[in-house]
Amino acid sequence: MKVIVVGAGVVGTMHAWHAVERGHEVVHIEREAEARGASLRNFGQIWVSGRAGGEELDTALRARELWEGIGARVPGLGFRAIGSLTPVRNDLERAVAEAAATRPDAAARGYELLTADEARAVNPALRGEFEAALWCERDAAVEPRTAQLALREALLATGRYTFLPDREVREVVGERAVRDDRGEVHGGDAVVLCTGAWLSGLVREVAGEIPVRRVRLQMMQTDPLGEPLTTSVADADSFRYYPAYASGALDALNAGQAQDPTAAAHRMQLLMVQRLDGGLTIGDTHEYEYPFAFDTLEDPYEHLTRVVESFLGRPLPKVRRRWAGVYAQCVDTTRVVHRQKVRDGVWLVTGPGGRGMTCSPAIAETTANELGW
């Protein structure tokens, strides 16, 4: 079988991976020299902890298993099974963590409520003041800026993979073929369009208006911390954002503890991961109303800096870079991904939202299974 994959972000790359793994030939087409979108502009978190119970959690857990297996074969991914800690500062926040730790699926996530001293034993860099922390053993991390490059190198080594960069697919030609902007037609037994946040042009032509929206975020990365940050770190604002934490305790937190005005205005949470070079990737914000602003705002960065410094108990290293990104999210956020047959043998897969890096291996595996690869 020959599979044409359009889009070299993490979702497209994982579709190529599964096709090659099953013995098929893949032609992988990317409109940039290499992927430049949300697949690089993220935390690199394999984020199980906040996922909704049911299909979303099952997908994340399967993806976590797949990431670990692929990481063992492709060291350039930088896979680390580091877990995460969410420190809490008061009774309201602690009650949400306690409710999460008693969920029926808490063991599958690796949830455990730790004392402050226990949390510092797991992550000694957390020298700031907090009362307790929710530990999630199943969370992990990879290196987002290099993951696709490492996967592509492994795919090229198989001899069954061809990468065609700098080609924008303009048209679906008949069944199971596409035409690029150089006029070349690429045909096979199946075509998968993994177009990320590119929802106009070709996508609108073949699929119409789909129930997927674009979301903008801001993030930053620092110079090396100078010591290991042994886990990912979140703050209690993540309780307000992720569906796993929905509970009466969360209702009480929302009613009894107003979110910081800057965090509320920009729909913020803290997520923080240490990169292999020692720097910290820190974010993020959420902007849903299109058209998006074209600039980045300083207030969110200042807020994140205050929160991080309060957990670390020390000044944040110099910020090395700041950026904005846009990803595609299903309007019905309970859906893991939008998967649509748009022609015979042609499928569109997009809209995983902030779950793309976490869930892409399992999303692609499901596509492969459903298409009978």
GROMACS .gro file of C-alpha atoms in nm, residues 94-221:
model
  128
   94ARG     CA    1  -0.607   2.127   4.809
   95ALA     CA    2  -0.967   2.006   4.804
   96VAL     CA    3  -0.962   1.998   4.421
   97ALA     CA    4  -0.641   1.794   4.429
   98GLU     CA    5  -0.793   1.557   4.686
   99ALA     CA    6  -1.103   1.510   4.471
  100ALA     CA    7  -0.886   1.431   4.169
  101ALA     CA    8  -0.683   1.180   4.370
  102THR     CA    9  -1.001   0.989   4.457
  103ARG     CA   10  -1.134   0.964   4.101
  104PRO     CA   11  -1.214   0.608   3.987
  105ASP     CA   12  -0.941   0.642   3.725
  106ALA     CA   13  -0.685   0.802   3.959
  107ALA     CA   14  -0.466   0.492   3.963
  108ALA     CA   15  -0.455   0.478   3.583
  109ARG     CA   16  -0.326   0.836   3.582
  110GLY     CA   17  -0.082   0.776   3.865
  111TYR     CA   18  -0.241   1.042   4.084
  112GLU     CA   19  -0.120   1.084   4.441
  113LEU     CA   20  -0.155   1.377   4.678
  114LEU     CA   21   0.185   1.455   4.830
  115THR     CA   22   0.280   1.672   5.125
  116ALA     CA   23   0.502   1.970   5.050
  117ASP     CA   24   0.807   1.783   5.184
  118GLU     CA   25   0.724   1.476   4.973
  119ALA     CA   26   0.685   1.696   4.664
  120ARG     CA   27   1.023   1.861   4.727
  121ALA     CA   28   1.180   1.518   4.760
  122VAL     CA   29   1.049   1.440   4.410
  123ASN     CA   30   1.145   1.783   4.271
  124PRO     CA   31   1.402   1.963   4.491
  125ALA     CA   32   1.391   2.274   4.270
  126LEU     CA   33   1.050   2.362   4.422
  127ARG     CA   34   1.176   2.566   4.718
  128GLY     CA   35   0.885   2.809   4.731
  129GLU     CA   36   0.585   2.804   4.963
  130PHE     CA   37   0.298   2.562   4.904
  131GLU     CA   38   0.098   2.322   5.120
  132ALA     CA   39   0.082   2.006   4.909
  133ALA     CA   40   0.102   1.890   4.547
  134LEU     CA   41  -0.086   1.658   4.316
  135TRP     CA   42   0.156   1.409   4.159
  136CYS     CA   43   0.075   1.247   3.823
  137GLU     CA   44   0.315   0.963   3.753
  138ARG     CA   45   0.201   0.901   3.392
  139ASP     CA   46   0.294   1.243   3.256
  140ALA     CA   47   0.605   1.261   3.038
  141ALA     CA   48   0.791   1.491   2.799
  142VAL     CA   49   0.965   1.501   2.462
  143GLU     CA   50   1.155   1.778   2.281
  144PRO     CA   51   0.900   1.956   2.059
  145ARG     CA   52   1.147   2.153   1.848
  146THR     CA   53   1.336   1.842   1.736
  147ALA     CA   54   1.086   1.555   1.766
  148GLN     CA   55   0.962   1.569   1.407
  149LEU     CA   56   1.319   1.588   1.277
  150ALA     CA   57   1.420   1.281   1.478
  151LEU     CA   58   1.113   1.086   1.364
  152ARG     CA   59   1.177   1.184   1.002
  153GLU     CA   60   1.537   1.063   1.022
  154ALA     CA   61   1.415   0.726   1.150
  155LEU     CA   62   1.149   0.709   0.879
  156LEU     CA   63   1.398   0.790   0.603
  157ALA     CA   64   1.621   0.508   0.723
  158THR     CA   65   1.347   0.254   0.640
  159GLY     CA   66   1.367   0.316   0.266
  160ARG     CA   67   0.986   0.330   0.245
  161TYR     CA   68   0.946   0.700   0.321
  162THR     CA   69   0.980   1.004   0.095
  163PHE     CA   70   0.964   1.358   0.233
  164LEU     CA   71   0.864   1.639  -0.004
  165PRO     CA   72   0.902   1.982   0.161
  166ASP     CA   73   0.816   2.325   0.021
  167ARG     CA   74   0.511   2.192  -0.161
  168GLU     CA   75   0.163   2.316  -0.088
  169VAL     CA   76  -0.112   2.074  -0.181
  170ARG     CA   77  -0.369   2.267  -0.383
  171GLU     CA   78  -0.615   2.004  -0.500
  172VAL     CA   79  -0.751   1.657  -0.435
  173VAL     CA   80  -0.747   1.489  -0.775
  174GLY     CA   81  -1.018   1.228  -0.824
  175GLU     CA   82  -0.972   0.949  -0.573
  176ARG     CA   83  -0.662   0.897  -0.360
  177ALA     CA   84  -0.441   1.162  -0.521
  178VAL     CA   85  -0.339   1.524  -0.467
  179ARG     CA   86  -0.181   1.793  -0.682
  180ASP     CA   87   0.083   2.024  -0.535
  181ASP     CA   88   0.170   2.384  -0.628
  182ARG     CA   89   0.439   2.259  -0.867
  183GLY     CA   90   0.171   2.083  -1.068
  184GLU     CA   91   0.285   1.734  -0.966
  185VAL     CA   92   0.025   1.471  -0.883
  186HIS     CA   93   0.089   1.228  -0.597
  187GLY     CA   94  -0.136   0.923  -0.590
  188GLY     CA   95  -0.163   0.619  -0.372
  189ASP     CA   96  -0.405   0.387  -0.198
  190ALA     CA   97  -0.497   0.638   0.073
  191VAL     CA   98  -0.455   1.010   0.138
  192VAL     CA   99  -0.457   1.162   0.487
  193LEU     CA  100  -0.476   1.540   0.522
  194CYS     CA  101  -0.320   1.647   0.854
  195THR     CA  102  -0.334   2.020   0.799
  196GLY     CA  103  -0.319   2.146   1.158
  197ALA     CA  104  -0.453   2.498   1.197
  198TRP     CA  105  -0.472   2.550   0.819
  199LEU     CA  106  -0.851   2.531   0.784
  200SER     CA  107  -0.912   2.739   0.472
  201GLY     CA  108  -0.818   2.682   0.107
  202LEU     CA  109  -0.796   2.310   0.030
  203VAL     CA  110  -0.962   2.207   0.358
  204ARG     CA  111  -1.267   2.424   0.297
  205GLU     CA  112  -1.289   2.307  -0.062
  206VAL     CA  113  -1.292   1.936   0.024
  207ALA     CA  114  -1.463   1.939   0.364
  208GLY     CA  115  -1.666   2.260   0.380
  209GLU     CA  116  -1.702   2.436   0.713
  210ILE     CA  117  -1.589   2.189   0.975
  211PRO     CA  118  -1.660   2.208   1.353
  212VAL     CA  119  -1.304   2.310   1.432
  213ARG     CA  120  -1.176   2.645   1.558
  214ARG     CA  121  -0.833   2.802   1.586
  215VAL     CA  122  -0.680   2.889   1.924
  216ARG     CA  123  -0.384   3.122   1.982
  217LEU     CA  124  -0.139   3.097   2.271
  218GLN     CA  125   0.170   3.272   2.406
  219MET     CA  126   0.470   3.096   2.560
  220MET     CA  127   0.833   3.159   2.652
  221GLN     CA  128   1.161   2.980   2.718
   0.00000   0.00000   0.00000
